[in-house]
mmCIF file of the C-alpha atoms, coordinates in Angstrom:
data_MODEL
# 
_entry.id   MODEL 
# 
loop_
_atom_site.group_PDB 
_atom_site.id 
_atom_site.type_symbol 
_atom_site.label_atom_id 
_atom_site.label_alt_id 
_atom_site.label_comp_id 
_atom_site.label_asym_id 
_atom_site.label_entity_id 
_atom_site.label_seq_id 
_atom_site.pdbx_PDB_ins_code 
_atom_site.Cartn_x 
_atom_site.Cartn_y 
_atom_site.Cartn_z 
_atom_site.occupancy 
_atom_site.B_iso_or_equiv 
_atom_site.pdbx_formal_charge 
_atom_site.auth_seq_id 
_atom_site.auth_comp_id 
_atom_site.auth_asym_id 
_atom_site.auth_atom_id 
_atom_site.pdbx_PDB_model_num 
ATOM 1   C CA . MET A 1 1   ? 6.038   -11.153 -7.175  1.00 0.00 ? 1   MET A CA 1 
ATOM 2   C CA . THR A 1 2   ? 3.151   -10.358 -4.850  1.00 0.00 ? 2   THR A CA 1 
ATOM 3   C CA . GLY A 1 3   ? 3.027   -7.214  -2.775  1.00 0.00 ? 3   GLY A CA 1 
ATOM 4   C CA . PRO A 1 4   ? 2.366   -6.997  1.025   1.00 0.00 ? 4   PRO A CA 1 
ATOM 5   C CA . THR A 1 5   ? -0.854  -8.317  2.340   1.00 0.00 ? 5   THR A CA 1 
ATOM 6   C CA . PRO A 1 6   ? -2.737  -6.546  5.161   1.00 0.00 ? 6   PRO A CA 1 
ATOM 7   C CA . GLU A 1 7   ? -1.396  -9.195  7.716   1.00 0.00 ? 7   GLU A CA 1 
ATOM 8   C CA . THR A 1 8   ? 2.119   -8.159  6.953   1.00 0.00 ? 8   THR A CA 1 
ATOM 9   C CA . VAL A 1 9   ? 1.649   -4.342  7.308   1.00 0.00 ? 9   VAL A CA 1 
ATOM 10  C CA . PRO A 1 10  ? 2.831   -3.342  10.843  1.00 0.00 ? 10  PRO A CA 1 
ATOM 11  C CA . TYR A 1 11  ? 0.161   -0.711  11.225  1.00 0.00 ? 11  TYR A CA 1 
ATOM 12  C CA . ARG A 1 12  ? -3.613  -1.046  10.182  1.00 0.00 ? 12  ARG A CA 1 
ATOM 13  C CA . LEU A 1 13  ? -4.255  2.633   10.175  1.00 0.00 ? 13  LEU A CA 1 
ATOM 14  C CA . VAL A 1 14  ? -1.905  5.409   9.108   1.00 0.00 ? 14  VAL A CA 1 
ATOM 15  C CA . ALA A 1 15  ? -2.940  8.861   9.971   1.00 0.00 ? 15  ALA A CA 1 
ATOM 16  C CA . PHE A 1 16  ? -1.204  11.692  8.200   1.00 0.00 ? 16  PHE A CA 1 
ATOM 17  C CA . ASP A 1 17  ? -0.749  15.282  9.293   1.00 0.00 ? 17  ASP A CA 1 
ATOM 18  C CA . PHE A 1 18  ? -1.493  17.468  6.142   1.00 0.00 ? 18  PHE A CA 1 
ATOM 19  C CA . ASP A 1 19  ? 0.591   20.830  6.354   1.00 0.00 ? 19  ASP A CA 1 
ATOM 20  C CA . GLY A 1 20  ? 4.216   20.144  5.997   1.00 0.00 ? 20  GLY A CA 1 
ATOM 21  C CA . THR A 1 21  ? 3.738   16.393  5.745   1.00 0.00 ? 21  THR A CA 1 
ATOM 22  C CA . LEU A 1 22  ? 1.523   15.887  2.737   1.00 0.00 ? 22  LEU A CA 1 
ATOM 23  C CA . ALA A 1 23  ? 1.453   19.419  1.414   1.00 0.00 ? 23  ALA A CA 1 
ATOM 24  C CA . ASP A 1 24  ? 4.263   21.920  1.011   1.00 0.00 ? 24  ASP A CA 1 
ATOM 25  C CA . THR A 1 25  ? 2.821   24.801  2.892   1.00 0.00 ? 25  THR A CA 1 
ATOM 26  C CA . PHE A 1 26  ? 5.816   26.037  4.784   1.00 0.00 ? 26  PHE A CA 1 
ATOM 27  C CA . PRO A 1 27  ? 6.842   28.580  2.264   1.00 0.00 ? 27  PRO A CA 1 
ATOM 28  C CA . TRP A 1 28  ? 3.220   29.814  2.187   1.00 0.00 ? 28  TRP A CA 1 
ATOM 29  C CA . PHE A 1 29  ? 3.180   30.096  5.856   1.00 0.00 ? 29  PHE A CA 1 
ATOM 30  C CA . CYS A 1 30  ? 6.478   32.068  5.940   1.00 0.00 ? 30  CYS A CA 1 
ATOM 31  C CA . ALA A 1 31  ? 5.077   34.394  3.318   1.00 0.00 ? 31  ALA A CA 1 
ATOM 32  C CA . ASN A 1 32  ? 1.939   35.314  5.403   1.00 0.00 ? 32  ASN A CA 1 
ATOM 33  C CA . LEU A 1 33  ? 3.300   35.076  8.927   1.00 0.00 ? 33  LEU A CA 1 
ATOM 34  C CA . ASN A 1 34  ? 4.450   38.758  9.315   1.00 0.00 ? 34  ASN A CA 1 
ATOM 35  C CA . ASP A 1 35  ? 1.195   40.265  7.895   1.00 0.00 ? 35  ASP A CA 1 
ATOM 36  C CA . VAL A 1 36  ? -0.608  38.029  10.614  1.00 0.00 ? 36  VAL A CA 1 
ATOM 37  C CA . ALA A 1 37  ? 1.849   39.211  13.160  1.00 0.00 ? 37  ALA A CA 1 
ATOM 38  C CA . ALA A 1 38  ? 1.072   42.836  12.425  1.00 0.00 ? 38  ALA A CA 1 
ATOM 39  C CA . ARG A 1 39  ? -2.748  42.177  12.452  1.00 0.00 ? 39  ARG A CA 1 
ATOM 40  C CA . TYR A 1 40  ? -2.646  40.292  15.872  1.00 0.00 ? 40  TYR A CA 1 
ATOM 41  C CA . ARG A 1 41  ? 0.299   42.254  17.437  1.00 0.00 ? 41  ARG A CA 1 
ATOM 42  C CA . PHE A 1 42  ? 2.979   39.661  17.964  1.00 0.00 ? 42  PHE A CA 1 
ATOM 43  C CA . ARG A 1 43  ? 6.651   39.805  17.088  1.00 0.00 ? 43  ARG A CA 1 
ATOM 44  C CA . ALA A 1 44  ? 7.547   39.523  13.426  1.00 0.00 ? 44  ALA A CA 1 
ATOM 45  C CA . VAL A 1 45  ? 9.998   37.026  12.288  1.00 0.00 ? 45  VAL A CA 1 
ATOM 46  C CA . ARG A 1 46  ? 13.313  37.837  10.522  1.00 0.00 ? 46  ARG A CA 1 
ATOM 47  C CA . PRO A 1 47  ? 14.218  35.474  7.631   1.00 0.00 ? 47  PRO A CA 1 
ATOM 48  C CA . GLU A 1 48  ? 17.435  34.600  9.478   1.00 0.00 ? 48  GLU A CA 1 
ATOM 49  C CA . GLU A 1 49  ? 15.371  33.205  12.372  1.00 0.00 ? 49  GLU A CA 1 
ATOM 50  C CA . THR A 1 50  ? 13.649  30.577  10.411  1.00 0.00 ? 50  THR A CA 1 
ATOM 51  C CA . GLY A 1 51  ? 16.298  27.871  10.959  1.00 0.00 ? 51  GLY A CA 1 
ATOM 52  C CA . ARG A 1 52  ? 16.143  28.448  14.830  1.00 0.00 ? 52  ARG A CA 1 
ATOM 53  C CA . LEU A 1 53  ? 12.467  28.406  14.968  1.00 0.00 ? 53  LEU A CA 1 
ATOM 54  C CA . ARG A 1 54  ? 12.340  25.208  13.179  1.00 0.00 ? 54  ARG A CA 1 
ATOM 55  C CA . GLY A 1 55  ? 14.111  23.470  16.137  1.00 0.00 ? 55  GLY A CA 1 
ATOM 56  C CA . LEU A 1 56  ? 11.416  24.682  18.515  1.00 0.00 ? 56  LEU A CA 1 
ATOM 57  C CA . SER A 1 57  ? 8.072   23.120  19.675  1.00 0.00 ? 57  SER A CA 1 
ATOM 58  C CA . ALA A 1 58  ? 4.908   24.997  18.953  1.00 0.00 ? 58  ALA A CA 1 
ATOM 59  C CA . ARG A 1 59  ? 4.527   26.087  22.518  1.00 0.00 ? 59  ARG A CA 1 
ATOM 60  C CA . ALA A 1 60  ? 8.159   27.348  22.555  1.00 0.00 ? 60  ALA A CA 1 
ATOM 61  C CA . ILE A 1 61  ? 7.424   29.360  19.335  1.00 0.00 ? 61  ILE A CA 1 
ATOM 62  C CA . LEU A 1 62  ? 4.418   30.927  20.883  1.00 0.00 ? 62  LEU A CA 1 
ATOM 63  C CA . LYS A 1 63  ? 6.493   32.064  23.745  1.00 0.00 ? 63  LYS A CA 1 
ATOM 64  C CA . ASP A 1 64  ? 9.410   33.179  21.554  1.00 0.00 ? 64  ASP A CA 1 
ATOM 65  C CA . LEU A 1 65  ? 6.882   35.350  19.426  1.00 0.00 ? 65  LEU A CA 1 
ATOM 66  C CA . GLY A 1 66  ? 4.818   36.687  22.475  1.00 0.00 ? 66  GLY A CA 1 
ATOM 67  C CA . ILE A 1 67  ? 1.583   35.020  21.481  1.00 0.00 ? 67  ILE A CA 1 
ATOM 68  C CA . PRO A 1 68  ? -0.673  34.631  24.478  1.00 0.00 ? 68  PRO A CA 1 
ATOM 69  C CA . ALA A 1 69  ? -2.772  31.542  24.628  1.00 0.00 ? 69  ALA A CA 1 
ATOM 70  C CA . TRP A 1 70  ? -6.062  33.440  24.242  1.00 0.00 ? 70  TRP A CA 1 
ATOM 71  C CA . LYS A 1 71  ? -4.920  34.745  20.784  1.00 0.00 ? 71  LYS A CA 1 
ATOM 72  C CA . VAL A 1 72  ? -4.135  31.223  19.544  1.00 0.00 ? 72  VAL A CA 1 
ATOM 73  C CA . PRO A 1 73  ? -7.676  30.217  18.273  1.00 0.00 ? 73  PRO A CA 1 
ATOM 74  C CA . LEU A 1 74  ? -8.132  33.665  16.736  1.00 0.00 ? 74  LEU A CA 1 
ATOM 75  C CA . ILE A 1 75  ? -5.000  33.544  14.820  1.00 0.00 ? 75  ILE A CA 1 
ATOM 76  C CA . ALA A 1 76  ? -5.519  29.912  13.774  1.00 0.00 ? 76  ALA A CA 1 
ATOM 77  C CA . ARG A 1 77  ? -9.128  30.795  12.540  1.00 0.00 ? 77  ARG A CA 1 
ATOM 78  C CA . HIS A 1 78  ? -7.629  33.574  10.553  1.00 0.00 ? 78  HIS A CA 1 
ATOM 79  C CA . MET A 1 79  ? -4.834  31.390  8.975   1.00 0.00 ? 79  MET A CA 1 
ATOM 80  C CA . ARG A 1 80  ? -7.375  28.719  8.018   1.00 0.00 ? 80  ARG A CA 1 
ATOM 81  C CA . GLY A 1 81  ? -9.381  31.548  6.154   1.00 0.00 ? 81  GLY A CA 1 
ATOM 82  C CA . LEU A 1 82  ? -6.166  32.628  4.364   1.00 0.00 ? 82  LEU A CA 1 
ATOM 83  C CA . ALA A 1 83  ? -5.413  29.058  3.471   1.00 0.00 ? 83  ALA A CA 1 
ATOM 84  C CA . THR A 1 84  ? -8.924  28.726  2.016   1.00 0.00 ? 84  THR A CA 1 
ATOM 85  C CA . ARG A 1 85  ? -8.582  31.692  -0.041  1.00 0.00 ? 85  ARG A CA 1 
ATOM 86  C CA . GLU A 1 86  ? -5.255  30.790  -1.446  1.00 0.00 ? 86  GLU A CA 1 
ATOM 87  C CA . ALA A 1 87  ? -5.747  26.925  -1.613  1.00 0.00 ? 87  ALA A CA 1 
ATOM 88  C CA . GLY A 1 88  ? -4.940  26.991  -5.240  1.00 0.00 ? 88  GLY A CA 1 
ATOM 89  C CA . GLN A 1 89  ? -1.221  27.735  -4.276  1.00 0.00 ? 89  GLN A CA 1 
ATOM 90  C CA . VAL A 1 90  ? -0.845  24.564  -2.167  1.00 0.00 ? 90  VAL A CA 1 
ATOM 91  C CA . ARG A 1 91  ? 1.050   21.663  -3.837  1.00 0.00 ? 91  ARG A CA 1 
ATOM 92  C CA . LEU A 1 92  ? 1.649   18.277  -2.479  1.00 0.00 ? 92  LEU A CA 1 
ATOM 93  C CA . PHE A 1 93  ? 5.350   17.255  -1.922  1.00 0.00 ? 93  PHE A CA 1 
ATOM 94  C CA . SER A 1 94  ? 6.809   15.170  -4.845  1.00 0.00 ? 94  SER A CA 1 
ATOM 95  C CA . GLY A 1 95  ? 6.070   11.489  -4.368  1.00 0.00 ? 95  GLY A CA 1 
ATOM 96  C CA . VAL A 1 96  ? 3.112   11.931  -1.990  1.00 0.00 ? 96  VAL A CA 1 
ATOM 97  C CA . PRO A 1 97  ? 0.464   10.557  -4.552  1.00 0.00 ? 97  PRO A CA 1 
ATOM 98  C CA . GLU A 1 98  ? 2.614   7.557   -5.153  1.00 0.00 ? 98  GLU A CA 1 
ATOM 99  C CA . MET A 1 99  ? 3.186   6.965   -1.522  1.00 0.00 ? 99  MET A CA 1 
ATOM 100 C CA . LEU A 1 100 ? -0.572  7.040   -0.829  1.00 0.00 ? 100 LEU A CA 1 
ATOM 101 C CA . ALA A 1 101 ? -1.360  4.857   -3.594  1.00 0.00 ? 101 ALA A CA 1 
ATOM 102 C CA . ARG A 1 102 ? 1.211   2.210   -2.455  1.00 0.00 ? 102 ARG A CA 1 
ATOM 103 C CA . LEU A 1 103 ? 0.082   2.215   1.196   1.00 0.00 ? 103 LEU A CA 1 
ATOM 104 C CA . ASP A 1 104 ? -3.544  1.800   0.088   1.00 0.00 ? 104 ASP A CA 1 
ATOM 105 C CA . ALA A 1 105 ? -2.702  -1.043  -2.171  1.00 0.00 ? 105 ALA A CA 1 
ATOM 106 C CA . ALA A 1 106 ? -0.649  -2.674  0.717   1.00 0.00 ? 106 ALA A CA 1 
ATOM 107 C CA . GLY A 1 107 ? -3.879  -2.788  2.825   1.00 0.00 ? 107 GLY A CA 1 
ATOM 108 C CA . CYS A 1 108 ? -3.226  0.300   5.116   1.00 0.00 ? 108 CYS A CA 1 
ATOM 109 C CA . VAL A 1 109 ? -6.330  2.193   6.037   1.00 0.00 ? 109 VAL A CA 1 
ATOM 110 C CA . LEU A 1 110 ? -5.468  5.889   5.408   1.00 0.00 ? 110 LEU A CA 1 
ATOM 111 C CA . ALA A 1 111 ? -6.636  8.920   7.313   1.00 0.00 ? 111 ALA A CA 1 
ATOM 112 C CA . VAL A 1 112 ? -5.793  12.638  7.488   1.00 0.00 ? 112 VAL A CA 1 
ATOM 113 C CA . VAL A 1 113 ? -5.767  14.485  10.720  1.00 0.00 ? 113 VAL A CA 1 
ATOM 114 C CA . SER A 1 114 ? -5.120  18.228  10.398  1.00 0.00 ? 114 SER A CA 1 
ATOM 115 C CA . SER A 1 115 ? -5.717  21.641  11.707  1.00 0.00 ? 115 SER A CA 1 
ATOM 116 C CA . ASN A 1 116 ? -6.578  22.658  8.131   1.00 0.00 ? 116 ASN A CA 1 
ATOM 117 C CA . SER A 1 117 ? -10.122 22.334  6.760   1.00 0.00 ? 117 SER A CA 1 
ATOM 118 C CA . GLU A 1 118 ? -11.248 19.164  4.980   1.00 0.00 ? 118 GLU A CA 1 
ATOM 119 C CA . ALA A 1 119 ? -12.108 21.116  1.851   1.00 0.00 ? 119 ALA A CA 1 
ATOM 120 C CA . ASN A 1 120 ? -8.624  22.476  1.688   1.00 0.00 ? 120 ASN A CA 1 
ATOM 121 C CA . VAL A 1 121 ? -7.192  18.964  2.263   1.00 0.00 ? 121 VAL A CA 1 
ATOM 122 C CA . ARG A 1 122 ? -9.267  17.362  -0.374  1.00 0.00 ? 122 ARG A CA 1 
ATOM 123 C CA . ARG A 1 123 ? -8.598  20.078  -2.990  1.00 0.00 ? 123 ARG A CA 1 
ATOM 124 C CA . ALA A 1 124 ? -4.779  19.697  -2.471  1.00 0.00 ? 124 ALA A CA 1 
ATOM 125 C CA . LEU A 1 125 ? -4.995  15.974  -2.602  1.00 0.00 ? 125 LEU A CA 1 
ATOM 126 C CA . GLY A 1 126 ? -7.045  16.009  -5.769  1.00 0.00 ? 126 GLY A CA 1 
ATOM 127 C CA . PRO A 1 127 ? -7.427  12.384  -7.092  1.00 0.00 ? 127 PRO A CA 1 
ATOM 128 C CA . SER A 1 128 ? -5.548  11.001  -4.179  1.00 0.00 ? 128 SER A CA 1 
ATOM 129 C CA . ALA A 1 129 ? -8.417  12.248  -1.844  1.00 0.00 ? 129 ALA A CA 1 
ATOM 130 C CA . GLY A 1 130 ? -10.326 9.171   -2.557  1.00 0.00 ? 130 GLY A CA 1 
ATOM 131 C CA . LEU A 1 131 ? -7.616  6.927   -1.016  1.00 0.00 ? 131 LEU A CA 1 
ATOM 132 C CA . ILE A 1 132 ? -8.308  8.543   2.413   1.00 0.00 ? 132 ILE A CA 1 
ATOM 133 C CA . ARG A 1 133 ? -10.932 6.595   4.247   1.00 0.00 ? 133 ARG A CA 1 
ATOM 134 C CA . HIS A 1 134 ? -11.190 9.000   7.382   1.00 0.00 ? 134 HIS A CA 1 
ATOM 135 C CA . TYR A 1 135 ? -10.879 12.810  7.651   1.00 0.00 ? 135 TYR A CA 1 
ATOM 136 C CA . ALA A 1 136 ? -10.601 14.561  10.938  1.00 0.00 ? 136 ALA A CA 1 
ATOM 137 C CA . CYS A 1 137 ? -9.867  18.180  10.115  1.00 0.00 ? 137 CYS A CA 1 
ATOM 138 C CA . GLY A 1 138 ? -10.258 21.575  11.885  1.00 0.00 ? 138 GLY A CA 1 
ATOM 139 C CA . ALA A 1 139 ? -8.177  20.353  14.967  1.00 0.00 ? 139 ALA A CA 1 
ATOM 140 C CA . SER A 1 140 ? -7.037  23.138  17.293  1.00 0.00 ? 140 SER A CA 1 
ATOM 141 C CA . LEU A 1 141 ? -3.429  23.693  17.584  1.00 0.00 ? 141 LEU A CA 1 
ATOM 142 C CA . PHE A 1 142 ? -2.857  21.180  20.488  1.00 0.00 ? 142 PHE A CA 1 
ATOM 143 C CA . GLY A 1 143 ? -6.288  19.178  19.811  1.00 0.00 ? 143 GLY A CA 1 
ATOM 144 C CA . LYS A 1 144 ? -4.959  16.475  17.648  1.00 0.00 ? 144 LYS A CA 1 
ATOM 145 C CA . ALA A 1 145 ? -4.909  13.607  20.235  1.00 0.00 ? 145 ALA A CA 1 
ATOM 146 C CA . ARG A 1 146 ? -8.778  13.746  20.259  1.00 0.00 ? 146 ARG A CA 1 
ATOM 147 C CA . HIS A 1 147 ? -8.848  13.613  16.551  1.00 0.00 ? 147 HIS A CA 1 
ATOM 148 C CA . LEU A 1 148 ? -6.540  10.812  16.311  1.00 0.00 ? 148 LEU A CA 1 
ATOM 149 C CA . ARG A 1 149 ? -8.606  8.640   18.769  1.00 0.00 ? 149 ARG A CA 1 
ATOM 150 C CA . ALA A 1 150 ? -11.724 9.572   16.802  1.00 0.00 ? 150 ALA A CA 1 
ATOM 151 C CA . VAL A 1 151 ? -10.190 8.173   13.497  1.00 0.00 ? 151 VAL A CA 1 
ATOM 152 C CA . ALA A 1 152 ? -9.135  5.038   15.235  1.00 0.00 ? 152 ALA A CA 1 
ATOM 153 C CA . ARG A 1 153 ? -12.736 4.416   16.559  1.00 0.00 ? 153 ARG A CA 1 
ATOM 154 C CA . ALA A 1 154 ? -14.191 5.196   13.031  1.00 0.00 ? 154 ALA A CA 1 
ATOM 155 C CA . ALA A 1 155 ? -11.748 2.734   11.531  1.00 0.00 ? 155 ALA A CA 1 
ATOM 156 C CA . GLY A 1 156 ? -12.359 -0.021  14.279  1.00 0.00 ? 156 GLY A CA 1 
ATOM 157 C CA . VAL A 1 157 ? -8.668  -0.004  15.018  1.00 0.00 ? 157 VAL A CA 1 
ATOM 158 C CA . GLU A 1 158 ? -6.919  -0.049  18.363  1.00 0.00 ? 158 GLU A CA 1 
ATOM 159 C CA . PRO A 1 159 ? -4.560  2.922   18.955  1.00 0.00 ? 159 PRO A CA 1 
ATOM 160 C CA . GLY A 1 160 ? -1.753  0.489   19.188  1.00 0.00 ? 160 GLY A CA 1 
ATOM 161 C CA . ALA A 1 161 ? -2.282  -0.653  15.604  1.00 0.00 ? 161 ALA A CA 1 
ATOM 162 C CA . MET A 1 162 ? -2.314  3.084   14.417  1.00 0.00 ? 162 MET A CA 1 
ATOM 163 C CA . LEU A 1 163 ? 0.623   5.203   13.168  1.00 0.00 ? 163 LEU A CA 1 
ATOM 164 C CA . ALA A 1 164 ? 0.454   8.958   13.303  1.00 0.00 ? 164 ALA A CA 1 
ATOM 165 C CA . VAL A 1 165 ? 2.725   10.557  10.672  1.00 0.00 ? 165 VAL A CA 1 
ATOM 166 C CA . GLY A 1 166 ? 3.708   14.303  11.151  1.00 0.00 ? 166 GLY A CA 1 
ATOM 167 C CA . ASP A 1 167 ? 6.265   16.911  10.693  1.00 0.00 ? 167 ASP A CA 1 
ATOM 168 C CA . GLU A 1 168 ? 6.032   18.693  14.032  1.00 0.00 ? 168 GLU A CA 1 
ATOM 169 C CA . ILE A 1 169 ? 6.923   18.076  17.660  1.00 0.00 ? 169 ILE A CA 1 
ATOM 170 C CA . ARG A 1 170 ? 3.287   18.688  18.668  1.00 0.00 ? 170 ARG A CA 1 
ATOM 171 C CA . ASP A 1 171 ? 2.291   15.813  16.314  1.00 0.00 ? 171 ASP A CA 1 
ATOM 172 C CA . ALA A 1 172 ? 4.462   13.541  18.387  1.00 0.00 ? 172 ALA A CA 1 
ATOM 173 C CA . GLU A 1 173 ? 2.894   14.800  21.586  1.00 0.00 ? 173 GLU A CA 1 
ATOM 174 C CA . ALA A 1 174 ? -0.603  14.252  20.149  1.00 0.00 ? 174 ALA A CA 1 
ATOM 175 C CA . ALA A 1 175 ? 0.371   10.587  19.267  1.00 0.00 ? 175 ALA A CA 1 
ATOM 176 C CA . ALA A 1 176 ? 1.676   10.030  22.619  1.00 0.00 ? 176 ALA A CA 1 
ATOM 177 C CA . GLN A 1 177 ? -1.562  11.191  24.211  1.00 0.00 ? 177 GLN A CA 1 
ATOM 178 C CA . ALA A 1 178 ? -3.732  9.144   21.685  1.00 0.00 ? 178 ALA A CA 1 
ATOM 179 C CA . PRO A 1 179 ? -1.853  6.787   22.378  1.00 0.00 ? 179 PRO A CA 1 
ATOM 180 C CA . CYS A 1 180 ? -0.273  5.574   19.226  1.00 0.00 ? 180 CYS A CA 1 
ATOM 181 C CA . ALA A 1 181 ? 3.028   5.239   17.465  1.00 0.00 ? 181 ALA A CA 1 
ATOM 182 C CA . PHE A 1 182 ? 4.607   8.234   15.644  1.00 0.00 ? 182 PHE A CA 1 
ATOM 183 C CA . ALA A 1 183 ? 6.634   8.703   12.669  1.00 0.00 ? 183 ALA A CA 1 
ATOM 184 C CA . ALA A 1 184 ? 8.247   11.947  11.755  1.00 0.00 ? 184 ALA A CA 1 
ATOM 185 C CA . VAL A 1 185 ? 9.005   13.370  8.283   1.00 0.00 ? 185 VAL A CA 1 
ATOM 186 C CA . ALA A 1 186 ? 12.016  15.489  7.907   1.00 0.00 ? 186 ALA A CA 1 
ATOM 187 C CA . TRP A 1 187 ? 10.801  17.676  5.078   1.00 0.00 ? 187 TRP A CA 1 
ATOM 188 C CA . GLY A 1 188 ? 8.251   19.877  7.092   1.00 0.00 ? 188 GLY A CA 1 
ATOM 189 C CA . TYR A 1 189 ? 7.927   22.551  9.615   1.00 0.00 ? 189 TYR A CA 1 
ATOM 190 C CA . ASN A 1 190 ? 10.257  21.171  12.421  1.00 0.00 ? 190 ASN A CA 1 
ATOM 191 C CA . SER A 1 191 ? 13.872  20.204  11.566  1.00 0.00 ? 191 SER A CA 1 
ATOM 192 C CA . ALA A 1 192 ? 14.878  16.561  11.568  1.00 0.00 ? 192 ALA A CA 1 
ATOM 193 C CA . GLU A 1 193 ? 17.028  17.167  14.565  1.00 0.00 ? 193 GLU A CA 1 
ATOM 194 C CA . ALA A 1 194 ? 14.168  18.568  16.646  1.00 0.00 ? 194 ALA A CA 1 
ATOM 195 C CA . LEU A 1 195 ? 11.869  15.575  15.626  1.00 0.00 ? 195 LEU A CA 1 
ATOM 196 C CA . ALA A 1 196 ? 14.696  13.068  16.453  1.00 0.00 ? 196 ALA A CA 1 
ATOM 197 C CA . GLY A 1 197 ? 14.466  14.334  19.906  1.00 0.00 ? 197 GLY A CA 1 
ATOM 198 C CA . ALA A 1 198 ? 10.779  13.294  20.002  1.00 0.00 ? 198 ALA A CA 1 
ATOM 199 C CA . ARG A 1 199 ? 12.062  9.704   19.620  1.00 0.00 ? 199 ARG A CA 1 
ATOM 200 C CA . PRO A 1 200 ? 9.736   8.742   16.653  1.00 0.00 ? 200 PRO A CA 1 
ATOM 201 C CA . ALA A 1 201 ? 9.326   5.108   15.866  1.00 0.00 ? 201 ALA A CA 1 
ATOM 202 C CA . HIS A 1 202 ? 10.516  6.131   12.208  1.00 0.00 ? 202 HIS A CA 1 
ATOM 203 C CA . LEU A 1 203 ? 12.052  9.258   10.811  1.00 0.00 ? 203 LEU A CA 1 
ATOM 204 C CA . PHE A 1 204 ? 11.650  9.394   7.010   1.00 0.00 ? 204 PHE A CA 1 
ATOM 205 C CA . ASP A 1 205 ? 13.666  11.415  4.767   1.00 0.00 ? 205 ASP A CA 1 
ATOM 206 C CA . ALA A 1 206 ? 11.332  11.117  1.667   1.00 0.00 ? 206 ALA A CA 1 
ATOM 207 C CA . PRO A 1 207 ? 7.668   10.008  0.825   1.00 0.00 ? 207 PRO A CA 1 
ATOM 208 C CA . GLU A 1 208 ? 9.217   7.111   -1.005  1.00 0.00 ? 208 GLU A CA 1 
ATOM 209 C CA . ALA A 1 209 ? 10.867  5.831   2.338   1.00 0.00 ? 209 ALA A CA 1 
ATOM 210 C CA . VAL A 1 210 ? 7.488   5.944   4.068   1.00 0.00 ? 210 VAL A CA 1 
ATOM 211 C CA . ALA A 1 211 ? 6.019   3.587   1.270   1.00 0.00 ? 211 ALA A CA 1 
ATOM 212 C CA . ARG A 1 212 ? 9.153   1.305   1.401   1.00 0.00 ? 212 ARG A CA 1 
ATOM 213 C CA . ILE A 1 213 ? 8.988   1.065   5.123   1.00 0.00 ? 213 ILE A CA 1 
ATOM 214 C CA . LEU A 1 214 ? 5.350   0.596   5.636   1.00 0.00 ? 214 LEU A CA 1 
ATOM 215 C CA . ALA A 1 215 ? 4.304   -1.057  2.551   1.00 0.00 ? 215 ALA A CA 1 
ATOM 216 C CA . GLY A 1 216 ? 7.449   -2.822  1.169   1.00 0.00 ? 216 GLY A CA 1 
ATOM 217 C CA . PRO A 1 217 ? 9.134   -2.405  -2.174  1.00 0.00 ? 217 PRO A CA 1 
ATOM 218 C CA . PRO A 1 218 ? 6.927   -1.785  -5.125  1.00 0.00 ? 218 PRO A CA 1 
ATOM 219 C CA . GLU A 1 219 ? 5.956   -4.778  -7.180  1.00 0.00 ? 219 GLU A CA 1 
ATOM 220 C CA . ARG A 1 220 ? 7.879   -5.365  -10.416 1.00 0.00 ? 220 ARG A CA 1 
ATOM 221 C CA . ALA A 1 221 ? 6.335   -6.234  -13.690 1.00 0.00 ? 221 ALA A CA 1 
ATOM 222 C CA . TYR A 1 222 ? 7.845   -9.354  -15.288 1.00 0.00 ? 222 TYR A CA 1 
# 
């Protein structure tokens, strides 16, 4: 049995978000959030609020927590610094290395577009980092559309042949601005119900589903 060829893959370029999509950073984020709230003087989050906040867009969360726009870059820079210092705690979701390997074998060009730093992303990806052809990291909270367009240009791919894969409503918004198709993953920061409201081209419930839909079933050895 032969695997999919590049001609049968619906998207030539697949651009992944990192936090909450490839790497399980939501517990780390929750553990650090209230310390950051005290430092930058916005409202702390009670444990029982987590479910409600997962249903909100990033802009709605900023409003809910009382974070003015001018503080956002400062907070983002601080969080990136924390992420760098604690990078050893970050783990990929189960199945992610296998998913990336199957997509690469199927002829998909892979990219990572993230607010996190490239060094942190590469460290977490480990051996899988070599499968990523294009990195566009350090994006601002609402600046991913520009980075998506940049990786499309670098890959020589029209935006219409690119799929952005992410776990947040703001990822869907960035894809629409790029413009390219968007696929949501249900295991990250925003809830599956909230992401469904963004009308993604795909809503995946596991990394294996990403590989199966985009690259076809794995080859069998006979």
